[in-house]
CSV table of C-alpha atoms and ligand atoms in Angstrom, one decimal:
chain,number,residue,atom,x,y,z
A,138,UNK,CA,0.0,0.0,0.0
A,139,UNK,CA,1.7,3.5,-1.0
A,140,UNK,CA,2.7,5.1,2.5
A,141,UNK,CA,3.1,8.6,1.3
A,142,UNK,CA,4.8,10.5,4.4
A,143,UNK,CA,7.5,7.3,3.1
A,144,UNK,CA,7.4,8.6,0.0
A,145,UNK,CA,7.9,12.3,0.7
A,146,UNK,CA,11.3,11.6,3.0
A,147,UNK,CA,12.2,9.0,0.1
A,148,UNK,CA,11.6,11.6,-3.0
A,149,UNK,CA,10.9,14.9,-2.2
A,150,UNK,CA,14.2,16.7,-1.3
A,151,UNK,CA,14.5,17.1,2.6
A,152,UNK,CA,15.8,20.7,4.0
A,153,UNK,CA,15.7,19.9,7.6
A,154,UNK,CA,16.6,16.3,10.1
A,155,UNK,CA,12.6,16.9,11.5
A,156,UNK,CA,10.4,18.2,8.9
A,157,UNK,CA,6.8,18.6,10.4
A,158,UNK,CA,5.4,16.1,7.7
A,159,UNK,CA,2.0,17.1,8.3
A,160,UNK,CA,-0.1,15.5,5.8
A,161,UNK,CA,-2.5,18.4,4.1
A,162,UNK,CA,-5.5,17.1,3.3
A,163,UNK,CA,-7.5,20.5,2.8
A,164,UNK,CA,-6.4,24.0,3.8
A,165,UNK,CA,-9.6,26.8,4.6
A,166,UNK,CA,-9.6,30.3,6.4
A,167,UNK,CA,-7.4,30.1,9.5
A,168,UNK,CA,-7.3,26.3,9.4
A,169,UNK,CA,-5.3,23.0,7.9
A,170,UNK,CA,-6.9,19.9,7.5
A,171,UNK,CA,-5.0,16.3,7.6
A,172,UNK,CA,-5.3,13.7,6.1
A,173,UNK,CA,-6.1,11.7,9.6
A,174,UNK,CA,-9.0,14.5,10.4
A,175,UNK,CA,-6.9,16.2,12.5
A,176,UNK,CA,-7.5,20.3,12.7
A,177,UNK,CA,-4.6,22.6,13.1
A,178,UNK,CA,-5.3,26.7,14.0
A,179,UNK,CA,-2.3,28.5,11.7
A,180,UNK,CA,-0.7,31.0,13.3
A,181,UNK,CA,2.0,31.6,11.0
A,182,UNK,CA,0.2,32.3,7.7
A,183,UNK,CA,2.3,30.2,5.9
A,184,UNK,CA,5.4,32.0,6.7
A,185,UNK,CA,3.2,35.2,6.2
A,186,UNK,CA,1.9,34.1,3.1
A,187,UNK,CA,-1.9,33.9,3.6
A,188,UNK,CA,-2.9,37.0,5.0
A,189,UNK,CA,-5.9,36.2,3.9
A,190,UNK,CA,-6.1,32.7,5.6
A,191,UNK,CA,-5.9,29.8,3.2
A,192,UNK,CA,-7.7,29.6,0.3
A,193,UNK,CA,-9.7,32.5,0.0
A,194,UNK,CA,-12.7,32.2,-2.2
A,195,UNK,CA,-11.9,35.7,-4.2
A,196,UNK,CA,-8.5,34.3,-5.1
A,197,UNK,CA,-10.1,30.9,-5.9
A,198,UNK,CA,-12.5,32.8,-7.8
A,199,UNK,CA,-9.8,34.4,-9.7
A,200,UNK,CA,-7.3,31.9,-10.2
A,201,UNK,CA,-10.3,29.7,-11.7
A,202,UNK,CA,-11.3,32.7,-14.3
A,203,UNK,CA,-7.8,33.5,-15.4
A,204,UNK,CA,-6.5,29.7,-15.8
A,205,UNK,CA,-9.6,29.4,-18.2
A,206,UNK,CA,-8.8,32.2,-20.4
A,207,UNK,CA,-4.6,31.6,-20.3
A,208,UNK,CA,-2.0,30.1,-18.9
A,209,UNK,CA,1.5,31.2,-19.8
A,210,UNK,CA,1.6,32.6,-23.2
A,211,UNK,CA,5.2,34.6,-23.6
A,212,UNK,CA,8.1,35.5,-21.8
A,213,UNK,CA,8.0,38.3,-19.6
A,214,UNK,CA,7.5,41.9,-20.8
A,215,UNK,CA,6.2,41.1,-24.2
A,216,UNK,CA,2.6,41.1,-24.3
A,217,UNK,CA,-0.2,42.9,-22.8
A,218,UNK,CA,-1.3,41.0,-20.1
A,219,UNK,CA,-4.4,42.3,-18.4
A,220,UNK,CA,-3.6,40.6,-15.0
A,221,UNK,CA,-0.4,41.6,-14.9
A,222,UNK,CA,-0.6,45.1,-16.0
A,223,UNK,CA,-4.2,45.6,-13.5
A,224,UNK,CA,-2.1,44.6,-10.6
A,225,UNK,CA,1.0,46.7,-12.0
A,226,UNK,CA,-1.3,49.6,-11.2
A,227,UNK,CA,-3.0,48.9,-8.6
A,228,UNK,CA,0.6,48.1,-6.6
A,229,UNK,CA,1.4,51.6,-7.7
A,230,UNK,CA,-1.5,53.5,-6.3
A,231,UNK,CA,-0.8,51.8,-3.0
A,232,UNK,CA,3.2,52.5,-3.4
A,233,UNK,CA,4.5,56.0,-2.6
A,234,UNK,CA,4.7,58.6,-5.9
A,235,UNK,CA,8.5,57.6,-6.5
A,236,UNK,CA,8.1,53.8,-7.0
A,237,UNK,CA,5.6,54.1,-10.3
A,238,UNK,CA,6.4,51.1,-12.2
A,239,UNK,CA,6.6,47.2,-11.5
A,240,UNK,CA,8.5,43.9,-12.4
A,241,UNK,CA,7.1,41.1,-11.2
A,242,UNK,CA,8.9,37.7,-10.8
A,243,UNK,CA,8.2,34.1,-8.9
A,244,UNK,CA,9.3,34.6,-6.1
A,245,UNK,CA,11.4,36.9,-3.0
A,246,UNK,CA,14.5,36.1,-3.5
A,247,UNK,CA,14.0,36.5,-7.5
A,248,UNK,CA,13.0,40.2,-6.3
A,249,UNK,CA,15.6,41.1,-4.2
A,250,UNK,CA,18.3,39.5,-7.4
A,251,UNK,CA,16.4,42.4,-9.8
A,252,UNK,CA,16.5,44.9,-7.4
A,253,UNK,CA,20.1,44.2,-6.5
A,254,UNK,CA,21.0,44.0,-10.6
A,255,UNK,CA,18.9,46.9,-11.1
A,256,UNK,CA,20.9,49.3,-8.3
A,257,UNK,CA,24.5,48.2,-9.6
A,258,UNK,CA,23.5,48.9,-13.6
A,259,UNK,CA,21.8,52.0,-12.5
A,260,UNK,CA,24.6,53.5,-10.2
A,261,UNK,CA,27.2,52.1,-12.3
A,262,UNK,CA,29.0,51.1,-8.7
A,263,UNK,CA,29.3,47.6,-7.3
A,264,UNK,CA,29.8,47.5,-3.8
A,265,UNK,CA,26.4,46.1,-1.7
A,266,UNK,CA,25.8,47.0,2.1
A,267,UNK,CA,23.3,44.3,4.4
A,268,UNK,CA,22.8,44.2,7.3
A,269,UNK,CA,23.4,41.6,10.2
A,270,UNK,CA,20.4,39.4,11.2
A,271,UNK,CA,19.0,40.2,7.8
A,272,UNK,CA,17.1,37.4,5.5
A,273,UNK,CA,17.0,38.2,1.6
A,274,UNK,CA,16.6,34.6,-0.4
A,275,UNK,CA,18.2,31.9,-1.1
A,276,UNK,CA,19.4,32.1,-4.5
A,277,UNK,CA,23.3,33.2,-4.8
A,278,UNK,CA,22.6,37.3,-4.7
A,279,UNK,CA,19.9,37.1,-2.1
A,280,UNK,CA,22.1,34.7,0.2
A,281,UNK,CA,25.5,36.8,-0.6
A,282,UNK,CA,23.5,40.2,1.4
A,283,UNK,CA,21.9,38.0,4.2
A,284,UNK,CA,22.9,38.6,7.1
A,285,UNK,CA,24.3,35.5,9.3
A,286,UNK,CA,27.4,33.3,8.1
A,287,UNK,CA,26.1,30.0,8.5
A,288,UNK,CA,24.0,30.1,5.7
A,289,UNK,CA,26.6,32.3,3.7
A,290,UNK,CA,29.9,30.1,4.1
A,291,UNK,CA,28.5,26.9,2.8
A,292,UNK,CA,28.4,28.8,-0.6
A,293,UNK,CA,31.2,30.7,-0.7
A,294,UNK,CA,32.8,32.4,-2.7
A,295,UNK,CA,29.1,34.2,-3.3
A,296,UNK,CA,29.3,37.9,-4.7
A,297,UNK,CA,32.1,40.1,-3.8
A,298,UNK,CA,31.5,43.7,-1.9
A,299,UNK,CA,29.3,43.1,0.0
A,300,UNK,CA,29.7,44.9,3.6
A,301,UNK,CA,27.5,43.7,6.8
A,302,UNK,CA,26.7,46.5,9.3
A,303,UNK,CA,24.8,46.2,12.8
A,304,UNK,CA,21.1,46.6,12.6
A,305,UNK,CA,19.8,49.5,14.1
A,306,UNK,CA,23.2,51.0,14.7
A,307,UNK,CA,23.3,54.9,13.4
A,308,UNK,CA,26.6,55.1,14.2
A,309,UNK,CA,28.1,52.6,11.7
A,310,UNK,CA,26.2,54.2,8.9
A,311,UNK,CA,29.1,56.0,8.1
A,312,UNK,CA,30.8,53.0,6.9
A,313,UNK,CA,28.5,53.5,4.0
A,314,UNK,CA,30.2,55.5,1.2
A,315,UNK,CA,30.3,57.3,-2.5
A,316,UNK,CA,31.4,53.6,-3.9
A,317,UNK,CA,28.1,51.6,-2.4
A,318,UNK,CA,25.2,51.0,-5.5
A,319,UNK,CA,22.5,49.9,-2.4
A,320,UNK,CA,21.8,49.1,0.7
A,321,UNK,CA,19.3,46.8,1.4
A,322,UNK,CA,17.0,46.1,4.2
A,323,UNK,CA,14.0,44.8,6.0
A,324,UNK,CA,12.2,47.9,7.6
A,325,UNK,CA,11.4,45.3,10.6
A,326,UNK,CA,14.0,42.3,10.7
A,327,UNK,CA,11.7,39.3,10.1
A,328,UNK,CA,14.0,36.2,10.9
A,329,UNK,CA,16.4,38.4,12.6
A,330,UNK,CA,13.4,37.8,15.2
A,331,UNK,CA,10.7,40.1,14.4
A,332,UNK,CA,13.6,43.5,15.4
A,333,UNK,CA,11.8,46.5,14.9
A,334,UNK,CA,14.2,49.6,14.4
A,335,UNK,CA,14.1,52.2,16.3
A,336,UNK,CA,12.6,55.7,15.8
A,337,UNK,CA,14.9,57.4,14.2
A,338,UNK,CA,17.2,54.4,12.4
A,339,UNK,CA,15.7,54.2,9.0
A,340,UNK,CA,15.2,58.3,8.7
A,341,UNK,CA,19.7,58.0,9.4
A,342,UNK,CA,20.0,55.2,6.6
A,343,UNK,CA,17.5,57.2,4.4
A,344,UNK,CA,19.9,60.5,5.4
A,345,UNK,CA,23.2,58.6,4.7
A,346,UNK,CA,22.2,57.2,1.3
A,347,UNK,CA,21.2,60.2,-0.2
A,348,UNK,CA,23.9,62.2,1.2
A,349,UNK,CA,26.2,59.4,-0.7
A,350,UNK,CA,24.2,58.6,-3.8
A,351,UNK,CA,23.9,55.0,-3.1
A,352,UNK,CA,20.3,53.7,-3.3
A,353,UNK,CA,17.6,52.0,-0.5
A,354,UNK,CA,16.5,48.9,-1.2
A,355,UNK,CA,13.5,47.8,1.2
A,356,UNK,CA,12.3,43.8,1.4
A,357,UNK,CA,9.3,44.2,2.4
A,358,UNK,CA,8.6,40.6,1.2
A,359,UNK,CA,7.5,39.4,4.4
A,360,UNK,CA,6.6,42.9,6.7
A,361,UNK,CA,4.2,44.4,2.9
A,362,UNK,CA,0.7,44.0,2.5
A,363,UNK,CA,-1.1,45.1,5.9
A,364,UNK,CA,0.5,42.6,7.8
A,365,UNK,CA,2.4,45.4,10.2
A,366,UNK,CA,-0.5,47.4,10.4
A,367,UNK,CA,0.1,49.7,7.4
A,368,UNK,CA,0.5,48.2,4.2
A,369,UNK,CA,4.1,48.7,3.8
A,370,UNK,CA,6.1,48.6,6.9
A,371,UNK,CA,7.9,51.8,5.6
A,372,UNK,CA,4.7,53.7,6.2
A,373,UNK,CA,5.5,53.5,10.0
A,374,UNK,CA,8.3,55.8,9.3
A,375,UNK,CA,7.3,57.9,6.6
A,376,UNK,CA,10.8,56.3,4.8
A,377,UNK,CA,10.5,55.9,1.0
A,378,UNK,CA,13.1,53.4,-0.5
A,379,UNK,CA,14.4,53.7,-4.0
A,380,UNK,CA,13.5,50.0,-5.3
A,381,UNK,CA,10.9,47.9,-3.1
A,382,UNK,CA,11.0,44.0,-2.9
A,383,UNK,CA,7.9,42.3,-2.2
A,384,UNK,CA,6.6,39.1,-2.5
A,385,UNK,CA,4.8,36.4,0.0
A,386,UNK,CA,1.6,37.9,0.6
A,387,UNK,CA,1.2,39.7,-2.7
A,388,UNK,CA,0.3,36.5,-4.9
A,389,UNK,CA,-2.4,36.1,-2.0
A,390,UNK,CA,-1.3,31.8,-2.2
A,391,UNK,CA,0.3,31.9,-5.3
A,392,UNK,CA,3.5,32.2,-6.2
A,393,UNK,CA,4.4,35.8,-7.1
A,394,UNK,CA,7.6,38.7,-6.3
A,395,UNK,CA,7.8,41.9,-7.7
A,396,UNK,CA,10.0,44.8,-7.4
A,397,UNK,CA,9.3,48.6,-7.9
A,398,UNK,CA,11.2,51.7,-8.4
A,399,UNK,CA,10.7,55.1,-10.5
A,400,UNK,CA,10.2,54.4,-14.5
A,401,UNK,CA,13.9,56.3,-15.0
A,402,UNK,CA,15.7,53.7,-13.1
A,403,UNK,CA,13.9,50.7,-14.4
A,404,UNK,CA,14.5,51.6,-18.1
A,405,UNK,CA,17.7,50.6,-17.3
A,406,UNK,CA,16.4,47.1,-18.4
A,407,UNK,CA,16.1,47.9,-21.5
A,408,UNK,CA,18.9,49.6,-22.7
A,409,UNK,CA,22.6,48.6,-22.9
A,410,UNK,CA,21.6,45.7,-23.4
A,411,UNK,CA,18.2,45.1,-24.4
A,412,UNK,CA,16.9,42.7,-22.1
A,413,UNK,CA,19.5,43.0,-19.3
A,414,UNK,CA,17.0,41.2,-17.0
A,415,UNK,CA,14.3,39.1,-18.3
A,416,UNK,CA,12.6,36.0,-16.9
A,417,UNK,CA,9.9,33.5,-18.6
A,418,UNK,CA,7.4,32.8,-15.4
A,419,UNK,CA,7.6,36.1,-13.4
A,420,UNK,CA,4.1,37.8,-13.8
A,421,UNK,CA,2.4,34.7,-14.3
A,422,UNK,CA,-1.1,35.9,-15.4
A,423,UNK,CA,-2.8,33.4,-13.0
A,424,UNK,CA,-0.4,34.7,-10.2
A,425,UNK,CA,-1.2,38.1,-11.2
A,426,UNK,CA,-5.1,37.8,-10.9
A,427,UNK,CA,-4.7,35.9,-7.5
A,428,UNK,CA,-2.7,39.2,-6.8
A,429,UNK,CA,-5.1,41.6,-8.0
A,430,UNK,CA,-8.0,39.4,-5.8
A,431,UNK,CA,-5.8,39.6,-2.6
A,432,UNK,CA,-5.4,42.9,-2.5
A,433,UNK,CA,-8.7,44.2,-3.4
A,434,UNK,CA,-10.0,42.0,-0.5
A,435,UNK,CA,-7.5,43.5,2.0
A,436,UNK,CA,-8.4,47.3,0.9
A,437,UNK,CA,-12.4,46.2,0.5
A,438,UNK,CA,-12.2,45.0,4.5
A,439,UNK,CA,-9.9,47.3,5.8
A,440,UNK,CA,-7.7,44.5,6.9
A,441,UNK,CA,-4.9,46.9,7.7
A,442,UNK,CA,-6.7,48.8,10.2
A,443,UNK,CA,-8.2,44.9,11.6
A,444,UNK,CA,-4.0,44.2,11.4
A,445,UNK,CA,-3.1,46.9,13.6
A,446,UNK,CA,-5.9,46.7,16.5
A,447,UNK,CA,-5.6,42.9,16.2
A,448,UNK,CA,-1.8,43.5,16.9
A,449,UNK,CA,-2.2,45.7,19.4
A,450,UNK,CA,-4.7,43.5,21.5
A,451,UNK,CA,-2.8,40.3,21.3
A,452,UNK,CA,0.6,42.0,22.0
A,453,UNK,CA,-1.4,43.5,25.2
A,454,UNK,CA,-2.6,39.9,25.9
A,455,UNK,CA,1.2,38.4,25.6
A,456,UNK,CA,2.8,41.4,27.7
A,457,UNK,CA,0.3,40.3,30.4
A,458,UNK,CA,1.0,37.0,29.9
A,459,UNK,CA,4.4,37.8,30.6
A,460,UNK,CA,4.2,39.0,33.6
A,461,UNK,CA,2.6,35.8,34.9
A,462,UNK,CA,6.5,34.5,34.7
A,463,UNK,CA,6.1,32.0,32.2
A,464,UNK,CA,9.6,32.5,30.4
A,465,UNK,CA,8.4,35.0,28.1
A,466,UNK,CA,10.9,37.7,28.0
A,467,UNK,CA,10.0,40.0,25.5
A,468,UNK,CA,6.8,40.9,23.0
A,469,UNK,CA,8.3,42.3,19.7
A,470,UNK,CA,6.5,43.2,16.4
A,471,UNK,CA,4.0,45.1,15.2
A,472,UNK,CA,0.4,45.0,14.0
A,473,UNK,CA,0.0,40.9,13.2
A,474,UNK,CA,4.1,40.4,12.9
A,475,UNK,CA,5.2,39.7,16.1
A,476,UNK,CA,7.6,38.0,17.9
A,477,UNK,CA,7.5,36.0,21.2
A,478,UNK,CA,11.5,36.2,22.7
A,479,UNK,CA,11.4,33.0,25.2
A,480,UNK,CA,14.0,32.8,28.0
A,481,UNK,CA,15.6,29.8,26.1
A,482,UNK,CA,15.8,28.0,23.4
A,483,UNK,CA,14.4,25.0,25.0
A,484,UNK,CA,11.4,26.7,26.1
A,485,UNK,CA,10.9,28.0,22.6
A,486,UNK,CA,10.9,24.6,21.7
A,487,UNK,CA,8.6,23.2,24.0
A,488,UNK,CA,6.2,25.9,23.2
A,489,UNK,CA,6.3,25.2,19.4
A,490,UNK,CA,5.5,21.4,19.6
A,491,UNK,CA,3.0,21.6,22.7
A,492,UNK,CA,1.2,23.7,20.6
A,493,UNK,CA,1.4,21.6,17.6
A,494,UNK,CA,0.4,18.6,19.7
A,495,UNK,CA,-2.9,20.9,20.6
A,496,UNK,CA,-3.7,21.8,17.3
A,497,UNK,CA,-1.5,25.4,17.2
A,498,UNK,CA,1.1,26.0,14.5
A,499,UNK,CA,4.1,28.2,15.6
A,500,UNK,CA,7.3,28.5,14.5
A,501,UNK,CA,10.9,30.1,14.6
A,502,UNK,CA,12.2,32.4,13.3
A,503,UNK,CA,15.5,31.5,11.3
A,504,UNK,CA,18.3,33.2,12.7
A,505,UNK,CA,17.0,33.8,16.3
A,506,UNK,CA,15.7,30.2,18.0
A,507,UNK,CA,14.3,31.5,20.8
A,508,UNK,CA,12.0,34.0,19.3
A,509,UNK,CA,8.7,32.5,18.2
A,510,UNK,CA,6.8,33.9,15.2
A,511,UNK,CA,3.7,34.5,16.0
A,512,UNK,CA,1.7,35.8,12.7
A,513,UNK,CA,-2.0,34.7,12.3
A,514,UNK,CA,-4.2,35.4,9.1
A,515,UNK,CA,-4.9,39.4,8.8
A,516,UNK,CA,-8.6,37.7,8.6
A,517,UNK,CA,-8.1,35.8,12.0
A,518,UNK,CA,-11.4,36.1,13.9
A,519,UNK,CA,-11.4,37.1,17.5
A,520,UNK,CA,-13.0,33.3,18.4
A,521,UNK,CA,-9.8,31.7,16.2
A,522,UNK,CA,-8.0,34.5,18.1
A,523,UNK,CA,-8.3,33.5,21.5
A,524,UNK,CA,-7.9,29.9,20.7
A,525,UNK,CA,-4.8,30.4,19.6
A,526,UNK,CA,-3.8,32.7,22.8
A,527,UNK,CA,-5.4,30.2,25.4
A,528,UNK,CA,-3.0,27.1,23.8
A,529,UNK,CA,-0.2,29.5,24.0
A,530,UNK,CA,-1.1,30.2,27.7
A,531,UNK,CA,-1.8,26.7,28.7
A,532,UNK,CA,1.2,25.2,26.9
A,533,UNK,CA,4.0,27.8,28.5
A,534,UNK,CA,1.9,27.4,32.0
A,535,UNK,CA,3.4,23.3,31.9
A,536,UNK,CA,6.6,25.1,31.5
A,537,UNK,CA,8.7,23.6,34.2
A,538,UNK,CA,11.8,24.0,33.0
B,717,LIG,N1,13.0,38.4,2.0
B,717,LIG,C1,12.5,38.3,3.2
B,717,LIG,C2,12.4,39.4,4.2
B,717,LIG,C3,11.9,37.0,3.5
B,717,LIG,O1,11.4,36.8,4.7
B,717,LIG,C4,12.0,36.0,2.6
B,717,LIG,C5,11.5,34.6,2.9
B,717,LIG,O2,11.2,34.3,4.0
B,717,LIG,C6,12.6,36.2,1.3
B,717,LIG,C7,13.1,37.5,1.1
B,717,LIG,C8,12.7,35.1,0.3
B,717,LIG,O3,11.5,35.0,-0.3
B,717,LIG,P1,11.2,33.6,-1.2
B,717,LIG,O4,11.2,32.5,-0.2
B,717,LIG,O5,9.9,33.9,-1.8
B,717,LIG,O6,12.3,33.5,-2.2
């Protein structure tokens, strides 16, 4: 008889000793369904994927339109695409003045690789600042500008030039100089552990590249579309980048990346060569639509506003929680990102599977183990809500480590 959790260890590439190997039967709203009947509360969105809980019947709607009128039918930039060129615009009305045009791709890490190509052919300079604790992709650009060396050296040599700085520090900002093309960034550090900057950080980096010419790159991949309580982190600060990276959330369960800056930089593409930068899937028109759905759901129900208060009530609910002494040390985040710093690892980890034993999902965050990620559907409701809290509650209250 075919054992298929056999079969997925046996064929499908493994990236971890311990995957979860939860067996999907169905996914719906705020909730997973296995194949054994079991019912799992998501509290992670899919790695902040499904703001709109899984499934959503506007983007089912939509995917089932588009892939009846096309599929893939030309490489990218080549033909009007309706879906594409709708969501184009729509990004653009919800993106500050300066970032007026769009190229989509598959993916985050394809984003943050056109955004990085686009800031060294632009500024004819090649030198790259990151930051430490920083998470930009996985494919060779992305992981050369993210910010922890275990998942650098393996792959080494990766691009030259590139200079790591502390996060949040304004004082080392003046390492960045007149030969730097761009500095990238998360506005809030996502697997850094959920790190918000403080006030004034982002205003300094903003300062420092203009005052230099080199140009701000945000990845807003995982912080964009209402899921900090604006719809782009960047609105928190008033900070405008020069290229945006987003992706995650924006194909609203499909996949789909895209990067924006002004029209001036990106026709940069297409010149010197023609087709410096092309790609065959990015913009898919069925991952476009889904898009288009997504976000006209999260404007439509004010699910940024429903982000921020639904934040700020279960960030209130953890403090208080911490003071109970249950090993939570710290509440980080804001509107639904947040981050849960445990006193230790260990606790983090006893947190993580006693809630997946009850039914919870939680997880890490990559670079800091004893910070849970705690980042619900924008369409959680305040029943799903306090499920989720009370499993929290009961699970860290049989702490007794
Ligand atoms: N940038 C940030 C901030 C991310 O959190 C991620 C993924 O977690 C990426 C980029 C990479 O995105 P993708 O996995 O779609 O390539």
């Amino acid at each position: 008889m075919m054992n298929r959790k056999e079969d997925f260890l046996n064929y499908v590439c493994q990236t971890s000793s311990r995957p979860v190997g939860l067996e999907v039967d169905r996914a719906a709203g705020s909730y997973l369904y296995t194949r054994e009947g079991k019912k799992y509360l998501d509290f992670i969105s899919g790695i902040g994927v499904n703001n709109l809980g899984f499934s959503h019947p506007a983007v089912v709607a939509a995917v089932k339109a588009q892939a009846e009128k096309y599929l893939h039918v030309m490489v990218y930039g080549e033909y009007v695409q309706a879906p594409q060129v709708d969501l184009a615009k729509k990004l653009v009305s919800l993106l500050p003045e300066r970032l007026n045009q769009v190229y989509f791709t598959n993916s985050g890490t394809e984003a943050n690789e056109g955004a990085l190509k686009l800031a060294k052919k632009y500024t004819g300079r090649k030198k790259l600042v990151s930051f430490e604790g920083s998470f930009h992709g996985d494919t060779q650009g992305s992981c050369s500008v993210t910010g922890r060396d275990i998942y650098r050296k393996p792959f080494e040599p990766l691009l030259p030039g590139i200079q790591f700085l502390p996060f949040n520090e304004v004082d080392a900002l003046g390492m960045i100089d007149e030969s730097v093309a761009a500095v990238i960034t998360e506005p809030i550090q996502g697997e850094g552990g959920m790190r918000v900057p403080d006030e004034g950080f982002l205003k300094s980096l903003r300062a420092r590249c203009d005052s230099v010419g080199a140009l701000l790159i945000f990845d807003e991949v995982q912080t964009g579309f209402g899921r900090t309580g604006k719809m782009f982190a960047m609105e928190h600060w008033g900070i405008i980048p020069d290229i945006v990276t987003m992706a995650k959330a924006l194909g609203g369960g499909m996949p789909l990346g895209a990067f924006a800056a002004s029209r001036e930089m990106m026709r940069t593409f297409s010149e010197n060569p023609p087709l410096s930068h092309v790609t065959t899937f990015g913009g898919h028109p069925v991952s476009c639509a889904a898009g288009l759905a997504g976000i006209n759901v999260i404007c439509d129900e004010d699910l940024v506003e429903k982000a921020e208060a639904d934040g700020e009530w279960i960030r209130s609910y953890l403090r208080d929680l911490a003071q109970t002494g249950c090993g939570i040390q710290s509440v980080r985040g804001k509107g639904l990102m947040i981050g849960l710093a445990l006193d230790s690892t260990v606790l983090a980890e006893h947190l993580v599977k006693g809630a997946f034993d009850a039914g919870l999902i939680l997880g890490w965050t990559l670079h800091t183990e004893n910070v849970i990620r705690v980042m619900p559907p924008l369409t959680i409701s305040r029943t799903e809500r306090q499920e989720g809290l009370d499993v929290i509650r009961q699970v860290l209250a049989l702490n007794v480590s």
